[in-house]
Amino acid sequence: MFHFFKIKGEQMMKKIITDLNLTDKKVLMRVDFNVPMKEGKITDENRIVQALPTIKYALEQNAKLILFSHLGKVKTEEDKTSKSLKAVAEKLSELLGKNVTFIPETRGEKLETAINNLKSGEVLMFENTRFEDLDGKKESKNDPELGKYWASLGDVFVNDAFGTAHRAHASNVGIAENIGAGNSAVGFLVEKELKFIGEAVNNPKRPLIAILGGAKVSDKIGVIENLLTKADKILIGGAMMFTFLKAEGKNIGTSLVEDDKLDLAKDLLTKSNGKIVLPVDTVVAAEFNNDAEFSTVDVDNIPDNKMGLDIGEKTVKLFDSYIKNAKTVVWNGPMGVFEMSNFAKGTIGVCESIANLVDAVTIIGGGDSAAAAISLGYANKFTHISTGGGASLEFLEGRVLPGVEAISNK
């Protein structure tokens, strides 16, 4: 079983977990357990659940499994209390139905002894890798000594954390570069992410419709430029639409806009030859508040004292007219302020249009759009929901993902 992953436009073969001998080996596995927490409780366990197939496979192979992840950003000593992976280890233990030993250290004798005492088929998780950031950002800046140390704790390395694959950290690139030739691979989750997003962009069933939302054009410039060469249509919603509308000479009232990106937006519209489709109406209000009075107006009639906070019904129908004929859909970013019920209808409408497709490959590129689809109950209606917002964006841009590039070739 193997896949070709497109990296820098070339076909490269990366090892996947099934290419490694794991039996009785100390297997270091980088997972993405950066889950949302509230008062010490996990509020969404999706990322843990997504990692289970790779974890279970390693245990079936009688590996001595050593798991590690980051959780949030750790900037102060106080952060350590709320950002410990202890609760995550407990949740994993519950999901696996077996004991997960938690070691509240990122290095040292206690961790080394626990790893050396691991028996085949057992699981250990060590503490949040970003605890190492308190002393000069050792994890985030890929400190060579730290990557080398972590690599010394195991025999082989599996990277199954797609959410951080776009970053060169000690816990992914650092370990992969120090574990020894041929001893690293990606897990099933990373394999799945690369396969679905890679194929959707590089070898799609057509028509390929891309739907982009969110606040800023600047976050999506690379994605738009890359998709202009690949997609049949690019539907634009969210606050970023107002930068495009203003670039077209329309009055956008007090809507969010990136004035320094107007020339770029104009340039993208010119280059697009009609591929970019902009909203025709918008839901406006005088303030950024769910209780504010709101109404729907055409994009040519936005009042001076109002801001657009969602796409309108006509736009939902316009977008649906493209989506319903699609064979591949890639969606990244909500259509409005979906956290506020009065401005969520555009995101819900687009989500429903995609969910109703039959015989199409439908992909959500992580982040807020993934959260929206899951909270609206449409998770099982999509072919693939990415676990990595930033990583999926960079992959859609056609960029190299350092966390994947560092993995052994077949």
Short mmCIF file of N, CA and C in Angstrom, two decimals, residues 217-287:
data_model
loop_
_atom_site.label_atom_id
_atom_site.label_comp_id
_atom_site.label_asym_id
_atom_site.label_seq_id
_atom_site.Cartn_x
_atom_site.Cartn_y
_atom_site.Cartn_z
N VAL A 217 -8.45 38.59 2.90
CA VAL A 217 -7.90 38.19 1.61
C VAL A 217 -6.44 37.79 1.79
N SER A 218 -5.74 38.52 2.66
CA SER A 218 -4.30 38.28 2.85
C SER A 218 -4.01 36.85 3.31
N ASP A 219 -4.97 36.23 4.05
CA ASP A 219 -4.78 34.84 4.49
C ASP A 219 -4.92 33.85 3.33
N LYS A 220 -5.59 34.27 2.27
CA LYS A 220 -5.95 33.33 1.21
C LYS A 220 -5.33 33.67 -0.16
N ILE A 221 -4.44 34.66 -0.21
CA ILE A 221 -3.85 35.08 -1.50
C ILE A 221 -3.26 33.88 -2.24
N GLY A 222 -2.38 33.15 -1.55
CA GLY A 222 -1.70 32.01 -2.17
C GLY A 222 -2.68 30.95 -2.64
N VAL A 223 -3.73 30.72 -1.84
CA VAL A 223 -4.74 29.72 -2.19
C VAL A 223 -5.49 30.14 -3.46
N ILE A 224 -5.92 31.42 -3.48
CA ILE A 224 -6.65 31.92 -4.66
C ILE A 224 -5.78 31.81 -5.91
N GLU A 225 -4.52 32.25 -5.79
CA GLU A 225 -3.63 32.23 -6.96
C GLU A 225 -3.41 30.80 -7.46
N ASN A 226 -3.23 29.86 -6.53
CA ASN A 226 -3.03 28.46 -6.93
C ASN A 226 -4.30 27.88 -7.54
N LEU A 227 -5.46 28.19 -6.92
CA LEU A 227 -6.72 27.62 -7.40
C LEU A 227 -7.19 28.23 -8.72
N LEU A 228 -6.74 29.45 -9.01
CA LEU A 228 -7.10 30.06 -10.31
C LEU A 228 -6.62 29.20 -11.48
N THR A 229 -5.54 28.46 -11.26
CA THR A 229 -5.00 27.61 -12.33
C THR A 229 -5.65 26.22 -12.33
N LYS A 230 -6.44 25.92 -11.28
CA LYS A 230 -6.94 24.55 -11.13
C LYS A 230 -8.46 24.44 -11.03
N ALA A 231 -9.11 25.41 -10.37
CA ALA A 231 -10.56 25.31 -10.14
C ALA A 231 -11.35 25.82 -11.35
N ASP A 232 -12.60 25.34 -11.46
CA ASP A 232 -13.48 25.84 -12.52
C ASP A 232 -14.17 27.13 -12.07
N LYS A 233 -14.51 27.21 -10.78
CA LYS A 233 -15.06 28.44 -10.21
C LYS A 233 -14.56 28.59 -8.78
N ILE A 234 -14.36 29.85 -8.35
CA ILE A 234 -14.00 30.14 -6.97
C ILE A 234 -15.08 31.07 -6.41
N LEU A 235 -15.86 30.56 -5.45
CA LEU A 235 -16.95 31.33 -4.85
C LEU A 235 -16.43 32.01 -3.58
N ILE A 236 -16.59 33.32 -3.50
CA ILE A 236 -16.00 34.06 -2.38
C ILE A 236 -17.06 34.65 -1.48
N GLY A 237 -16.96 34.34 -0.17
CA GLY A 237 -17.88 34.89 0.83
C GLY A 237 -17.07 35.37 2.02
N GLY A 238 -17.75 35.50 3.17
CA GLY A 238 -17.05 35.97 4.37
C GLY A 238 -16.65 37.43 4.23
N ALA A 239 -15.99 37.95 5.25
CA ALA A 239 -15.61 39.37 5.23
C ALA A 239 -14.67 39.71 4.09
N MET A 240 -13.91 38.71 3.61
CA MET A 240 -12.97 39.00 2.52
C MET A 240 -13.67 39.45 1.24
N MET A 241 -14.96 39.17 1.13
CA MET A 241 -15.69 39.57 -0.07
C MET A 241 -15.73 41.08 -0.24
N PHE A 242 -15.68 41.81 0.88
CA PHE A 242 -15.82 43.28 0.80
C PHE A 242 -14.58 43.95 0.21
N THR A 243 -13.42 43.32 0.39
CA THR A 243 -12.22 43.84 -0.26
C THR A 243 -12.36 43.72 -1.77
N PHE A 244 -12.92 42.60 -2.24
CA PHE A 244 -13.15 42.41 -3.67
C PHE A 244 -14.24 43.36 -4.19
N LEU A 245 -15.31 43.51 -3.41
CA LEU A 245 -16.40 44.40 -3.85
C LEU A 245 -15.93 45.85 -3.93
N LYS A 246 -15.12 46.25 -2.96
CA LYS A 246 -14.58 47.62 -2.99
C LYS A 246 -13.63 47.78 -4.18
N ALA A 247 -12.87 46.73 -4.47
CA ALA A 247 -11.96 46.76 -5.62
C ALA A 247 -12.74 46.92 -6.93
N GLU A 248 -13.97 46.47 -6.93
CA GLU A 248 -14.85 46.64 -8.10
C GLU A 248 -15.50 48.03 -8.14
N GLY A 249 -15.21 48.85 -7.10
CA GLY A 249 -15.76 50.20 -7.07
C GLY A 249 -17.06 50.34 -6.32
N LYS A 250 -17.47 49.27 -5.60
CA LYS A 250 -18.74 49.34 -4.87
C LYS A 250 -18.55 49.99 -3.49
N ASN A 251 -19.61 50.63 -3.00
CA ASN A 251 -19.61 51.18 -1.64
C ASN A 251 -19.88 50.02 -0.67
N ILE A 252 -19.04 49.85 0.34
CA ILE A 252 -19.22 48.72 1.26
C ILE A 252 -19.60 49.17 2.68
N GLY A 253 -19.97 50.47 2.84
CA GLY A 253 -20.35 50.96 4.16
C GLY A 253 -19.23 50.83 5.16
N THR A 254 -19.55 50.28 6.34
CA THR A 254 -18.52 50.13 7.39
C THR A 254 -18.00 48.68 7.47
N SER A 255 -18.22 47.92 6.39
CA SER A 255 -17.77 46.51 6.37
C SER A 255 -16.25 46.41 6.51
N LEU A 256 -15.84 45.26 7.03
CA LEU A 256 -14.40 44.99 7.17
C LEU A 256 -13.74 45.00 5.79
N VAL A 257 -12.60 45.67 5.67
CA VAL A 257 -11.92 45.73 4.38
C VAL A 257 -10.41 45.83 4.60
N GLU A 258 -9.65 45.27 3.68
CA GLU A 258 -8.19 45.43 3.71
C GLU A 258 -7.83 46.40 2.58
N ASP A 259 -7.76 47.68 2.93
CA ASP A 259 -7.49 48.70 1.90
C ASP A 259 -6.15 48.49 1.21
N ASP A 260 -5.19 47.93 1.94
CA ASP A 260 -3.86 47.71 1.33
C ASP A 260 -3.85 46.52 0.37
N LYS A 261 -4.98 45.81 0.26
CA LYS A 261 -5.04 44.65 -0.64
C LYS A 261 -6.00 44.91 -1.83
N LEU A 262 -6.45 46.16 -2.00
CA LEU A 262 -7.41 46.46 -3.07
C LEU A 262 -6.81 46.23 -4.46
N ASP A 263 -5.56 46.67 -4.66
CA ASP A 263 -4.93 46.49 -5.97
C ASP A 263 -4.75 45.00 -6.28
N LEU A 264 -4.38 44.26 -5.25
CA LEU A 264 -4.21 42.82 -5.41
C LEU A 264 -5.55 42.16 -5.77
N ALA A 265 -6.62 42.56 -5.07
CA ALA A 265 -7.95 42.00 -5.34
C ALA A 265 -8.37 42.31 -6.78
N LYS A 266 -8.09 43.53 -7.21
CA LYS A 266 -8.41 43.95 -8.59
C LYS A 266 -7.64 43.06 -9.58
N ASP A 267 -6.38 42.87 -9.28
CA ASP A 267 -5.50 42.05 -10.13
C ASP A 267 -6.01 40.61 -10.22
N LEU A 268 -6.43 40.04 -9.07
CA LEU A 268 -6.94 38.67 -9.04
C LEU A 268 -8.23 38.56 -9.86
N LEU A 269 -9.09 39.58 -9.74
CA LEU A 269 -10.35 39.59 -10.51
C LEU A 269 -10.07 39.62 -12.02
N THR A 270 -9.08 40.43 -12.41
CA THR A 270 -8.71 40.52 -13.83
C THR A 270 -8.17 39.19 -14.33
N LYS A 271 -7.25 38.62 -13.54
CA LYS A 271 -6.63 37.35 -13.90
C LYS A 271 -7.64 36.20 -13.98
N SER A 272 -8.70 36.32 -13.21
CA SER A 272 -9.60 35.17 -13.03
C SER A 272 -10.46 34.86 -14.25
N ASN A 273 -10.59 35.84 -15.17
CA ASN A 273 -11.42 35.61 -16.38
C ASN A 273 -12.80 35.05 -16.04
N GLY A 274 -13.41 35.61 -14.99
CA GLY A 274 -14.76 35.18 -14.62
C GLY A 274 -14.82 33.96 -13.73
N LYS A 275 -13.65 33.40 -13.36
CA LYS A 275 -13.66 32.24 -12.46
C LYS A 275 -14.10 32.63 -11.04
N ILE A 276 -13.73 33.83 -10.61
CA ILE A 276 -14.11 34.28 -9.27
C ILE A 276 -15.56 34.77 -9.31
N VAL A 277 -16.38 34.22 -8.41
CA VAL A 277 -17.79 34.60 -8.32
C VAL A 277 -18.01 35.30 -6.98
N LEU A 278 -18.47 36.55 -7.03
CA LEU A 278 -18.68 37.34 -5.81
C LEU A 278 -20.17 37.36 -5.44
N PRO A 279 -20.47 37.59 -4.14
CA PRO A 279 -21.87 37.67 -3.70
C PRO A 279 -22.64 38.80 -4.39
N VAL A 280 -23.95 38.59 -4.50
CA VAL A 280 -24.82 39.62 -5.10
C VAL A 280 -25.65 40.34 -4.05
N ASP A 281 -25.74 39.75 -2.84
CA ASP A 281 -26.43 40.45 -1.74
C ASP A 281 -25.76 40.11 -0.42
N THR A 282 -26.05 40.91 0.61
CA THR A 282 -25.41 40.73 1.90
C THR A 282 -26.35 41.12 3.04
N VAL A 283 -26.18 40.47 4.19
CA VAL A 283 -26.97 40.80 5.38
C VAL A 283 -26.20 41.88 6.15
N VAL A 284 -26.85 43.04 6.35
CA VAL A 284 -26.16 44.17 6.97
C VAL A 284 -26.77 44.55 8.32
N ALA A 285 -25.94 45.16 9.17
CA ALA A 285 -26.38 45.68 10.46
C ALA A 285 -25.50 46.88 10.80
N ALA A 286 -25.96 47.70 11.75
CA ALA A 286 -25.20 48.90 12.12
C ALA A 286 -24.05 48.56 13.05
N GLU A 287 -24.16 47.40 13.74
CA GLU A 287 -23.07 47.02 14.65
C GLU A 287 -22.84 45.51 14.65
#
